[in-house]
Coordinates of C-alpha atoms and ligand atoms in Angstrom, one line a residue:
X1 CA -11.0 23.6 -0.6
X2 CA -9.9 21.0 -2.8
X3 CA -6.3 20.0 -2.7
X4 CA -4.3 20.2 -5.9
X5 CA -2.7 16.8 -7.1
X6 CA 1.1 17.8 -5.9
X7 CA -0.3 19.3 -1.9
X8 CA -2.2 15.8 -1.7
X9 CA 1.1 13.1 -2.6
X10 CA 3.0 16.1 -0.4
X11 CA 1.0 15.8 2.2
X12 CA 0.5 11.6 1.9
X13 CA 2.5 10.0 4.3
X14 CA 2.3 6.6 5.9
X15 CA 0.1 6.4 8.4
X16 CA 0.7 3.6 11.1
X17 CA -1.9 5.1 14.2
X18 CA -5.6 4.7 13.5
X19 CA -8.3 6.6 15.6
X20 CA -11.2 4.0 16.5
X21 CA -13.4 5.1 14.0
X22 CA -15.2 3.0 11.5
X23 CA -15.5 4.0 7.6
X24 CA -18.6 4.8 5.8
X25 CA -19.5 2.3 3.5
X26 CA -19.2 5.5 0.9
X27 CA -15.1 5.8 2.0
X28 CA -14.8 1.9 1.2
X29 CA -16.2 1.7 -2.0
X30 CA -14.4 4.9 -3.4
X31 CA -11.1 3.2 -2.2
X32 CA -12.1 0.1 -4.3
X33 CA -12.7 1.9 -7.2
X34 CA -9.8 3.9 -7.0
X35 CA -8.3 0.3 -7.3
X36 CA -10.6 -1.2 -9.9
X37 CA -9.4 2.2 -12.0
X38 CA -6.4 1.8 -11.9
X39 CA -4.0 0.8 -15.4
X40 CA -3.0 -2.6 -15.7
X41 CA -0.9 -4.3 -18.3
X42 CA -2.9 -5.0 -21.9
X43 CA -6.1 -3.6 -19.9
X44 CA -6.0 -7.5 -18.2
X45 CA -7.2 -6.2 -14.7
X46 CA -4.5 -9.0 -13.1
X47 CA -5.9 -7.6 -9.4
X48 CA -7.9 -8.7 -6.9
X49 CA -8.7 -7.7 -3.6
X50 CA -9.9 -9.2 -0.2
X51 CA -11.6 -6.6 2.0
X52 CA -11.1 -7.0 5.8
X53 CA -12.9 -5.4 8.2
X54 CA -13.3 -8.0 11.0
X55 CA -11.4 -6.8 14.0
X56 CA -10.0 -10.3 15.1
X57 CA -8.9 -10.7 11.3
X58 CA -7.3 -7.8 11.9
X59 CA -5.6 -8.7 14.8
X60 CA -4.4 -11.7 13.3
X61 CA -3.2 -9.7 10.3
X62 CA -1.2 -7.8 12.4
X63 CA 0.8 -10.5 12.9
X64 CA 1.7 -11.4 9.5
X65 CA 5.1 -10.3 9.4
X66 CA 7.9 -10.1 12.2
X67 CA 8.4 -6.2 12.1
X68 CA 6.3 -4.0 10.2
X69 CA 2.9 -5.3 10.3
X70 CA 1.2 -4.2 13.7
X71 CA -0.3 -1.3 12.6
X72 CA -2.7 -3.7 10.9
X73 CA -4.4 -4.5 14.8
X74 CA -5.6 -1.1 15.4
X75 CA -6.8 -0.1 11.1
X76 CA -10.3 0.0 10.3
X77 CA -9.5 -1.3 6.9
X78 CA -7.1 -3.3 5.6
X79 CA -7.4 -4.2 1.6
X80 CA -5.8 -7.1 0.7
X81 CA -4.4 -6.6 -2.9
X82 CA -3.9 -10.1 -5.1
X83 CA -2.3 -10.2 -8.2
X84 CA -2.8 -13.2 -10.7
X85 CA 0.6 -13.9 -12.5
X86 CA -2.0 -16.3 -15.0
X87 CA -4.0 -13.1 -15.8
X88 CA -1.0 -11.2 -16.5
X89 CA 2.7 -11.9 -16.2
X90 CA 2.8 -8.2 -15.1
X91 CA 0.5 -8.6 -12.2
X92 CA 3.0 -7.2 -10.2
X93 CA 3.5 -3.7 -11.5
X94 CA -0.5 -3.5 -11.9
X95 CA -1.3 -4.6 -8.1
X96 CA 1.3 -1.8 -7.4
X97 CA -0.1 0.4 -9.0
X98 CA -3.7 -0.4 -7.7
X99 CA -2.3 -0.1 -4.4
X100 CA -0.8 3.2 -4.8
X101 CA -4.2 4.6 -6.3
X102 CA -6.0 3.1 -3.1
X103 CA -3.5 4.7 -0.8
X104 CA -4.0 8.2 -2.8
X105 CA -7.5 8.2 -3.0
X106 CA -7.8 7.9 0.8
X107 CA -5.3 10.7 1.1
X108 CA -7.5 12.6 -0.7
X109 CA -10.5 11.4 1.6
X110 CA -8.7 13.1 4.1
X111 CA -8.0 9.5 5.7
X112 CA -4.1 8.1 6.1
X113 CA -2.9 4.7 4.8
X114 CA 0.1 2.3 5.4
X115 CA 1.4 -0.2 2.6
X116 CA 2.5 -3.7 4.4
X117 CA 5.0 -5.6 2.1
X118 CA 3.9 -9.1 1.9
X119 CA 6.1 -10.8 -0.9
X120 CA 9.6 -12.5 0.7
X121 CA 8.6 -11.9 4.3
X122 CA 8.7 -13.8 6.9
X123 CA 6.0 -13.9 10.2
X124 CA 7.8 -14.6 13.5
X125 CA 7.7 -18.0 13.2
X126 CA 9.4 -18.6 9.6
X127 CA 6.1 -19.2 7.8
X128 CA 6.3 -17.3 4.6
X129 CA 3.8 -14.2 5.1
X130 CA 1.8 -14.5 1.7
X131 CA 1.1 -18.1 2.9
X132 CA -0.3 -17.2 6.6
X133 CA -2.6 -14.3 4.6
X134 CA -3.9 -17.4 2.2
X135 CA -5.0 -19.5 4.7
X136 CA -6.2 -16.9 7.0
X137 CA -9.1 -16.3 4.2
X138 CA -8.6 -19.5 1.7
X139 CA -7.0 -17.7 -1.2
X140 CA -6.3 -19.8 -3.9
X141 CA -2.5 -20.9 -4.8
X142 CA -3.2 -19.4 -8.2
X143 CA -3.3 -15.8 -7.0
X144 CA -0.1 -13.7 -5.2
X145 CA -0.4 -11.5 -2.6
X146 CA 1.7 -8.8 -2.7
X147 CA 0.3 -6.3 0.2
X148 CA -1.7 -5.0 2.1
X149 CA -3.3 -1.6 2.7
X150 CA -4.2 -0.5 5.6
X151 CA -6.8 2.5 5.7
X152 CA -8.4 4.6 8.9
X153 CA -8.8 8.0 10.6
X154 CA -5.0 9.6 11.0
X155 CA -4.3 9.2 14.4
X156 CA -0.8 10.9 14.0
X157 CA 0.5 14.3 12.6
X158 CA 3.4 13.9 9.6
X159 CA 4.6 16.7 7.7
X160 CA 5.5 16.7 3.8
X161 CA 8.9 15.7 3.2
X162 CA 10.2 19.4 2.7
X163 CA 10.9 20.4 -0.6
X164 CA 14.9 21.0 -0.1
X165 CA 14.9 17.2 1.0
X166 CA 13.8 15.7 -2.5
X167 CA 16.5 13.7 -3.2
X168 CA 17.1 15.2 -6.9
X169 CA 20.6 13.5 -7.5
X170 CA 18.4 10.5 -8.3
X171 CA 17.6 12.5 -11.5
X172 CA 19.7 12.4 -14.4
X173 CA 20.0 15.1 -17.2
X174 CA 20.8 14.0 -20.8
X175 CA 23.1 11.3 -19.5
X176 CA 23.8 9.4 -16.6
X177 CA 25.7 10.9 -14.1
X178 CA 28.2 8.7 -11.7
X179 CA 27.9 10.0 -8.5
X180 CA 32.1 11.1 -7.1
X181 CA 33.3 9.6 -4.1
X182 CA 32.0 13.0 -2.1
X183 CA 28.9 12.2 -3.2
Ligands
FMN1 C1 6.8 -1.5 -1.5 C2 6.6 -0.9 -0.1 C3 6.6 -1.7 1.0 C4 6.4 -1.2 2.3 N1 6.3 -2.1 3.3 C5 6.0 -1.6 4.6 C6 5.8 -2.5 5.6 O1 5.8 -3.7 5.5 N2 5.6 -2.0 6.9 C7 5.5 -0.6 7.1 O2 5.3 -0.2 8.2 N3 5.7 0.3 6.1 C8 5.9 -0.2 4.8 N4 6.0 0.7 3.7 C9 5.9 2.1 4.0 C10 7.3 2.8 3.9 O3 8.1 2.4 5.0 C11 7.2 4.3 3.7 O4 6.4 4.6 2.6 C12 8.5 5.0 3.7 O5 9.2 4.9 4.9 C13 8.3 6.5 3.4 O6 7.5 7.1 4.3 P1 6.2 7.9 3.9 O7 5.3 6.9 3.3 O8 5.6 8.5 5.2 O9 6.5 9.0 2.9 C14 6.2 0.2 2.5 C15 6.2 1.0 1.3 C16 6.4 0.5 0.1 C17 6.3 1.4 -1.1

């Protein structure tokens, strides 16, 4: 059965364990185009992406920032997503938006995903982590990377964040509302 919209972003969650099992050439291109649907600022299409598949590219993204980046060794997939700030001074907010549509469309391929931040880390040597992914596949100094996505076969069981744990203080009616001291 299909999922609706609100059981599939329930039941997204990030993936960081990847069963050994390759994607079809059909799962890769529909995450792309999930991507390369996406909104973007003034229709400028500011994103780019770099599609990784090699295992010891992998490996050595996996390694791109101190804490928080393994789970990249053992992914299929990882997209890297490149934003150009000369295409569109709001390449940010459309490369995170591409990003999120990637990491929702394989949700709804029944595969799991993991976002790694890339912008104003560090790898465990000091070298800033958008620099080590540039040279590891020549990006030019023009473009920013802001993350990658890493995509495979769920490996790991997560339920949806139960409904009584939406944080719904975050939500304001008619006014804002400054939280007491209890709160
Ligand atoms: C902007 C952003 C950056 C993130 N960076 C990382 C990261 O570098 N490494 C990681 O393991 N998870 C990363 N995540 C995943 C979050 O840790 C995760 O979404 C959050 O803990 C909520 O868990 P859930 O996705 O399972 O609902 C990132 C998520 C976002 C939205």
């Amino acid at each position: 059965m299909e999922k609706s919209f609100y059981n599939l972003i329930s039941d997204r969650r990030s993936t960081r364990k990847f069963k050994d099992t390759p994607l079809t050439p059909d799962q890769v291109r529909y995450l792309l185009s999930a991507g390369l649907r996406a909104p973007s600022s003034r229709n400028r299409h500011s994103v780019q992406y770099v599609v990784v598949e090699d295992k010891e590219k992998l490996k050595a993204l996996s390694l791109v920032r101190e804490h928080g980046s393994k789970f990249l060794e053992h992914a299929p997939l990882g997209i890297v997503v490149l934003g150009d700030p000369i295409t569109s001074n709001h390449w940010m907010e459309d490369a995170s938006i591409a990003a999120t549509f990637i990491q929702l469309q394989a949700e709804a391929l029944g595969l799991g995903s993991c976002w790694c931040q890339i912008i104003d880390t560090l790898t465990v040597n000091g070298q800033e982590s958008a620099e080590y992914v540039r040279l590891q596949f020549d990006i030019p100094l023009q473009l920013e990377v802001l993350c990658i996505i890493a995509v495979g076969h769920k490996d790991e069981d997560k339920e949806p964040v139960p409904e009584e744990e939406l944080l719904w203080e975050r939500v304001h009616l008619d006014h804002y509302h400054l939280p007491t001291s209890e709160e």
